[in-house]
Coordinates of C-alpha atoms in Angstrom, one line a residue:
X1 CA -68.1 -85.0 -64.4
X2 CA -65.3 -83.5 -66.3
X3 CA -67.9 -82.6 -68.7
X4 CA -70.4 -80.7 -66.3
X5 CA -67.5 -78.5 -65.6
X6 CA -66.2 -78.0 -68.7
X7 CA -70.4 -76.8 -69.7
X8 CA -70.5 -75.0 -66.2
X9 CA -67.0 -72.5 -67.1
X10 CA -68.4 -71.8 -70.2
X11 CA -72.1 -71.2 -69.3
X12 CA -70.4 -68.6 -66.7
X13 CA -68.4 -66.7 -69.7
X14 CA -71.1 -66.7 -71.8
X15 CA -72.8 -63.0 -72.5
X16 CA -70.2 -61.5 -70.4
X17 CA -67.4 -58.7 -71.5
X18 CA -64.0 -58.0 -70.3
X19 CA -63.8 -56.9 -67.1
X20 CA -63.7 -52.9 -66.3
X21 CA -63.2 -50.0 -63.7
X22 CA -65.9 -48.4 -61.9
X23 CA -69.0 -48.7 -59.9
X24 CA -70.5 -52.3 -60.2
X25 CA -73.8 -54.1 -58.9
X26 CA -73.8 -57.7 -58.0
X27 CA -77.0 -59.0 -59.0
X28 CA -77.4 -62.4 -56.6
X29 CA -80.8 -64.6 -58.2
X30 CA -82.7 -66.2 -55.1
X31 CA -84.0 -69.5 -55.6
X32 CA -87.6 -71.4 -54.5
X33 CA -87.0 -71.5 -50.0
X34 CA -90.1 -72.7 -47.8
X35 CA -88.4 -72.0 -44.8
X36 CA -87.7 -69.1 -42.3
X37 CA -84.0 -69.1 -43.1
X38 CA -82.1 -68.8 -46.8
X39 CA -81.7 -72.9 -47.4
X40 CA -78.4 -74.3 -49.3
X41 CA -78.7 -73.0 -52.5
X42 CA -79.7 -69.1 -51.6
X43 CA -76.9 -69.4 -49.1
X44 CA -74.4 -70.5 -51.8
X45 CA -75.7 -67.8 -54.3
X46 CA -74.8 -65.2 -51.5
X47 CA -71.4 -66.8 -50.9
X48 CA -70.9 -66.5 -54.6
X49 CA -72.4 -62.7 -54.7
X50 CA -69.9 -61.7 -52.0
X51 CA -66.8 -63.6 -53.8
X52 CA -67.6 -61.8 -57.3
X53 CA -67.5 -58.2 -55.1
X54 CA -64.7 -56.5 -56.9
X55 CA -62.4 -54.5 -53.7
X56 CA -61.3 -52.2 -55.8
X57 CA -64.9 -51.3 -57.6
X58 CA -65.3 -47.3 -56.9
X59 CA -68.5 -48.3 -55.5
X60 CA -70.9 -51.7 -55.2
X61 CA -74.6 -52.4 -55.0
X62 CA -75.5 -56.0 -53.7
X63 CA -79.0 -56.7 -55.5
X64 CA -80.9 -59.3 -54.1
X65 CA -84.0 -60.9 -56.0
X66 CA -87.0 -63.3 -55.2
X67 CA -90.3 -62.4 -53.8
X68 CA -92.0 -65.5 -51.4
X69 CA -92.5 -67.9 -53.9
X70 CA -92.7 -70.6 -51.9
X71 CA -93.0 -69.8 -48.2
X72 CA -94.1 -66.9 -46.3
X73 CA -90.9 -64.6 -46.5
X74 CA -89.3 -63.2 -49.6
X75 CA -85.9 -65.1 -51.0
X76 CA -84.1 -61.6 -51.2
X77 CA -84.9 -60.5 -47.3
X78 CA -83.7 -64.2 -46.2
X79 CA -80.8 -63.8 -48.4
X80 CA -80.0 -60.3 -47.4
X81 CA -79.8 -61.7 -43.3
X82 CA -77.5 -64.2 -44.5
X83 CA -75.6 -61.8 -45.9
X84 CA -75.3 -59.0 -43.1
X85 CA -75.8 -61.1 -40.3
X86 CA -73.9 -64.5 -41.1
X87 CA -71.4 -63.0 -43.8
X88 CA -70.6 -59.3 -42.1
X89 CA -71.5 -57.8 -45.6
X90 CA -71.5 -54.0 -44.6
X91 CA -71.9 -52.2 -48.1
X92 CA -74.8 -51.3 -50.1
X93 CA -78.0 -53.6 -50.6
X94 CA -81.1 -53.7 -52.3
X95 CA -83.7 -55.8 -52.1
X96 CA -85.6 -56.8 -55.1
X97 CA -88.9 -58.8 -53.3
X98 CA -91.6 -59.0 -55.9
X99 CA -89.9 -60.9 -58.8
X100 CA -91.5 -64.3 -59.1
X101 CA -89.0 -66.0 -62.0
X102 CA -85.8 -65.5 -63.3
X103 CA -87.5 -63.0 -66.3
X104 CA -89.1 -61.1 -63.1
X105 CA -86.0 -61.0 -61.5
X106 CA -83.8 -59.2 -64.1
X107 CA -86.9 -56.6 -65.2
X108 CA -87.2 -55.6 -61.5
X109 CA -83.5 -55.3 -61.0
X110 CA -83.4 -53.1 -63.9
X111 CA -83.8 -49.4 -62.2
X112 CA -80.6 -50.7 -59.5
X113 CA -78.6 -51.3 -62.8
X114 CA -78.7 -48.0 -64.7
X115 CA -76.4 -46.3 -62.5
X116 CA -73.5 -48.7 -62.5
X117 CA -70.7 -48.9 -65.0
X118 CA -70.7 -53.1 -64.8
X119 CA -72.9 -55.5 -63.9
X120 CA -72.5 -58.9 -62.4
X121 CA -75.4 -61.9 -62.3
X122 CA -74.7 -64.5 -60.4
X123 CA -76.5 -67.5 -59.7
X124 CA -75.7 -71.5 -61.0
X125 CA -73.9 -70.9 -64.0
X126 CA -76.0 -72.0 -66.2
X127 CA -79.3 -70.0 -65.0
X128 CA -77.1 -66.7 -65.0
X129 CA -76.1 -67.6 -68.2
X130 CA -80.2 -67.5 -68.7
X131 CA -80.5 -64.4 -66.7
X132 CA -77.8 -62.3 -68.8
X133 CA -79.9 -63.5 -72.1
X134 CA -82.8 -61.5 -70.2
X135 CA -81.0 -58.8 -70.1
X136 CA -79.8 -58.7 -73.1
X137 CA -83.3 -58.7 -74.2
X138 CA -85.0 -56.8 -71.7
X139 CA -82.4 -53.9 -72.0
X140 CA -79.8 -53.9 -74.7
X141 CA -77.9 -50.6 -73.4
X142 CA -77.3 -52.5 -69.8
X143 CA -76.8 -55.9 -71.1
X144 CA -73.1 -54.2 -72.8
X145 CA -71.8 -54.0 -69.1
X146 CA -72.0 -57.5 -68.3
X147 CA -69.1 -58.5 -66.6
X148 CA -68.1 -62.4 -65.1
X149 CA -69.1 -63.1 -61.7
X150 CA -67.1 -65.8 -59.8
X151 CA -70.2 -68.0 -59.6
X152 CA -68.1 -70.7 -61.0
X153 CA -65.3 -72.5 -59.4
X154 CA -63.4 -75.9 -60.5
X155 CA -64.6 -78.6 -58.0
X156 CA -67.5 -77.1 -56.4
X157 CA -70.6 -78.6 -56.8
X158 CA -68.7 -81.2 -58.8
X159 CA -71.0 -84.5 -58.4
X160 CA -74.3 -81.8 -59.4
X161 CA -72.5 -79.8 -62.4
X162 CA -73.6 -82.5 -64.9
X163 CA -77.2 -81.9 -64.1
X164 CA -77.2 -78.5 -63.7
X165 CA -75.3 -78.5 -67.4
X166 CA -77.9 -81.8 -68.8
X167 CA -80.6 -78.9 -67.6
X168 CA -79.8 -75.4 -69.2
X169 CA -79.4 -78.0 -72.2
X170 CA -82.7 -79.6 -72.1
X171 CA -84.1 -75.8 -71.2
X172 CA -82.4 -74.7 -74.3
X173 CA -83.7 -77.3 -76.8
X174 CA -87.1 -77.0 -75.8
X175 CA -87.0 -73.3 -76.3
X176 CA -88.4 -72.5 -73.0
X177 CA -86.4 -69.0 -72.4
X178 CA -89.1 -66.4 -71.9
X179 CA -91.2 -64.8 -69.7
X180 CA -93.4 -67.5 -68.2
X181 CA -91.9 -70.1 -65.3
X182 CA -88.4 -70.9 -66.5
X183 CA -87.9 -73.5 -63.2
X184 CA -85.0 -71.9 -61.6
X185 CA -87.2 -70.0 -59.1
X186 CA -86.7 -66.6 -58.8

């Protein structure tokens, strides 16, 4: 276990630099939800979006990704209820509801990026870790205002960490980053 966080805090400061002044966007990645409602894991990502929101950020942009992959609404429009509705989020959101995978999700975030002086992903540590290497190839000039989210936080998720950590590895060694299904959802 003390493993999965040890890979976990280090997949979240990986592709990141130090954190700076200014505007920011918080770019929250959705993941794979059949029902009417954002399940578990899209509520957690939200949770996590909200927590990496900077107070003092001259101005923020929530971005919220995933199109209906695999039910009739889109990830980002469940996510973004949860966020107004359950977490009182009262600031800026857009949502990003025709990205289909984790490669979709950071090229149609792109235009919500250009504006900002620092960007956040956040998602599992590990598949944000994935996302920010998307970036980075997608759009060089952005991927230099990466910044950490707080996606990752000793203890949560503990029992689970050691998967999640045994996957980005296994994704890794097979060399499956690029823009076909990455299985993160988007």
């Amino acid at each position: 276990m003390l493993w999965g966080e040890w890979a976990n805090r280090r997949a979240s400061r990986r592709g990141v630099g130090a954190p700076r002044s200014g505007s920011e966007a918080v770019v929250v990645l959705g993941y794979r939800n059949t029902g009417s409602r954002a399940n578990g894991m899209n509520r957690w990502r939200v949770r996590a979006g909200l927590r990496s929101i900077d107070p003092h950020a001259s101005e923020t942009r929530l971005v919220l990704c995933g199109g209906a992959c695999a039910g009739p609404e889109t990830e980002a429009a469940m996510m973004g209820r949860y966020a107004v509705e359950t977490r009182g989020y009262e600031g800026e959101l857009v949502l990003e509801e025709s990205s289909r995978s984790t490669w979709e999700n950071i090229a149609f975030a792109i235009p919500y990026l250009k504006d900002v002086d620092r960007i956040k992903i956040v998602s599992l540590p590990t598949h944000a870790e994935t996302a920010r290497a998307y970036l980075a190839e997608q759009s060089p000039e952005l991927a230099v205002r990466l910044v950490p989210g707080r996606e990752y936080r000793f203890g949560e998720w503990m029992p689970l960490k050691p998967v999640f950590a045994l996957y980005g590895v296994a994704k890794k060694l097979r060399g499956r980053f690029g823009p076909d299904h990455d299985g993160y959802g988007a």
